Amino acid sequence: MNNEPTKFIDENGLRVDGRRTDEIRPMKVDIGVLSRADGSCYLEWGNNKIISAVYGPRELHPRRMQRPDAAVIRYKYNMASFSVEDRQRPGPSRRSSEISKVSSEAFEPVVMTQFYPNTVIDVFSEVLEADAGTRTAAINAATLALIDAGIPLKSLVSACAVGKVDGQLVLDLNKKEDNEGEADLPVAITQDGEITLIQMDGHLTEDEIKQAMELVKNGCQQIQQIQREALLKKFGQYEEADTEIQSVPLTKKSSKQETESVDTESSELISGNILSDESSENREEQETDTLDILEDETEQSEDNEDDSDEEDFFVEIVRNNTEGESDDQ
Amino acid sequence: MDQNIVLPGQLLSENAENSGSGTYVKDGKVYSLLYGILDNKKKVTVVPFSGKYIPVPKDLVIGTVMEVTPSNWVFDINSPYVGLMHLSEYPARIDPSKMTDFLDVGDSAILQIKDVSMSMKVELTITGRNLKTLNEGRIVEIKSTRVPYIIGKGGSVISMLKKKFNCDIFVGQNGRIWINGKDEDMDYLEKAIKLIVQKSYYCDLNNNNNEILQLFETESSEQTGSEGSDNSQSEEKSFRKNSKNHDTPEDTCRKIDALLDPSHD
């Protein structure tokens, strides 16, 4: 620690990165960045880079984890191995499991989980670059991803940290302040000021905590404003990713069913095509006809008796049809 | 338009009685739950931009068979919940061992939601008006929250699409749309559907239904005009007319069916 600066705050009241004590780092937000997720958000906050994805509500496996009265929120916080200076060992760690747990609990009071019993809402927050305050940044990103996924929330959730350096309270610690400061207090709050997450590292007096809470509420309001603006800006930019539609051609059924469909529905439908425009009413009539045929086997056998006449007739029709087709080409 | 976009937690009304879908009441005031467009007509409701389809009894949906169990078909209905259709719901009597002959894994059908239990067990039926298995055409998938825009006020958009593109269309509440017609027509229809979905993010369709229809009319005519499909469409129509005249009454068709029936071979 020989290169530790003697002061975190200079005589002008500015911090090492030039901010005042009650200023947050610049934040940049991009919503709907992943096409395969139901909702997603990319967030840059100072040097933090977070990508958050929401899938669901969807079926929850294993089933024993299901709640019969509400959806389960499964939040996964993960740091990419390249997100910090010394390579982070991939996979879950004590720290990431803890953050995942407290972050999922930060959303439980605001998400209307009771609308989706037996399901899960999966939230994945991936830290691409870390620079102190990643759990709060991840919560801010996850809120927007949840909203993007159309999940009902009672309120936006915004999170920000407050800490103490040089005996002074500062908002939104950067890495240096976090590592070498005296305290770190991350907080997540709703629009009404309800606290959904609070943790503390280091030491603060009672008075300091009270002051810190005022400071952090202010910070969260600024973040909420950024979140709102990002959402309002997104409207009107819904283009490619969100209007992507899929179409699946229905192919003829397998051989087994082909035989099935020939003597029931499809042949009727084919003849229906030739005979008439396909309004839904016609369709219905045809269907009832089909059923009649199914039940009335005697009628079919009668038809069958004079095969020879019909065969000629059939050939004629087929010829007509093929001629028509070749004309068309 | 901008004042109509609402965000979760936004105050919508001071009167708790106005609370409609997509809102909640706290301390006698109505707040939004969703990110979407505000509809203030009768009650205060929010039409969301996105979200999953949640089954509601009597809805018509398009399902795809995921699994066939000894007495039930398990349908994927584009929702967090799967739909079950019992053997007895099929209009014909089926032997349990032959269930896959009628609907096998991967087959699709238009179904109605019969019942949804408290634990979200979804029961489906295929007996009813317009319900049937689908053997031809295509299924187009859009977000279920965009379905009202495709249907339009009193089905205005859908009937226009039917007329304009010569296709059969069925829109399931779960965001799956079945279309059937000539391949070309279906290609254009798919584009048209995509266009409406896109436009629905810019325009408030409840108020500006005509506006969107006009927008769409102009763009689609440009599309069809530029690619010279007008001719082919008219040709196709004339072909259909001809075939109508050439071909034969319904009973002859039945005779052909009997001929084609492999069971008599």
PDB file of C-alpha atoms in Angstrom, chain A residues 1 15 20 30 60 62 71 79 139 236 245 262 279-280:
ATOM      1  CA  MET A   1       0.000   0.000   0.000  1.00  0.00           C
ATOM      2  CA  ARG A  15     -12.565  12.661  -5.386  1.00  0.00           C
ATOM      3  CA  ARG A  20     -18.000  15.402  -5.855  1.00  0.00           C
ATOM      4  CA  ASP A  30     -29.211  -0.231 -23.517  1.00  0.00           C
ATOM      5  CA  LEU A  60     -39.623 -24.737 -13.269  1.00  0.00           C
ATOM      6  CA  PRO A  62     -36.970 -29.657 -10.744  1.00  0.00           C
ATOM      7  CA  ALA A  71     -43.401 -17.795  -9.220  1.00  0.00           C
ATOM      8  CA  MET A  79     -18.461 -12.519 -12.740  1.00  0.00           C
ATOM      9  CA  ILE A 139     -29.689  -4.923  -9.840  1.00  0.00           C
ATOM     10  CA  GLY A 236     -40.309   3.764 -30.933  1.00  0.00           C
ATOM     11  CA  ILE A 245     -41.578 -13.327 -36.077  1.00  0.00           C
ATOM     12  CA  VAL A 262     -56.781 -39.402 -47.227  1.00  0.00           C
ATOM     13  CA  SER A 279     -64.494 -19.388 -46.107  1.00  0.00           C
ATOM     14  CA  SER A 280     -64.625 -20.710 -42.615  1.00  0.00           C
TER      15      SER A 280
END
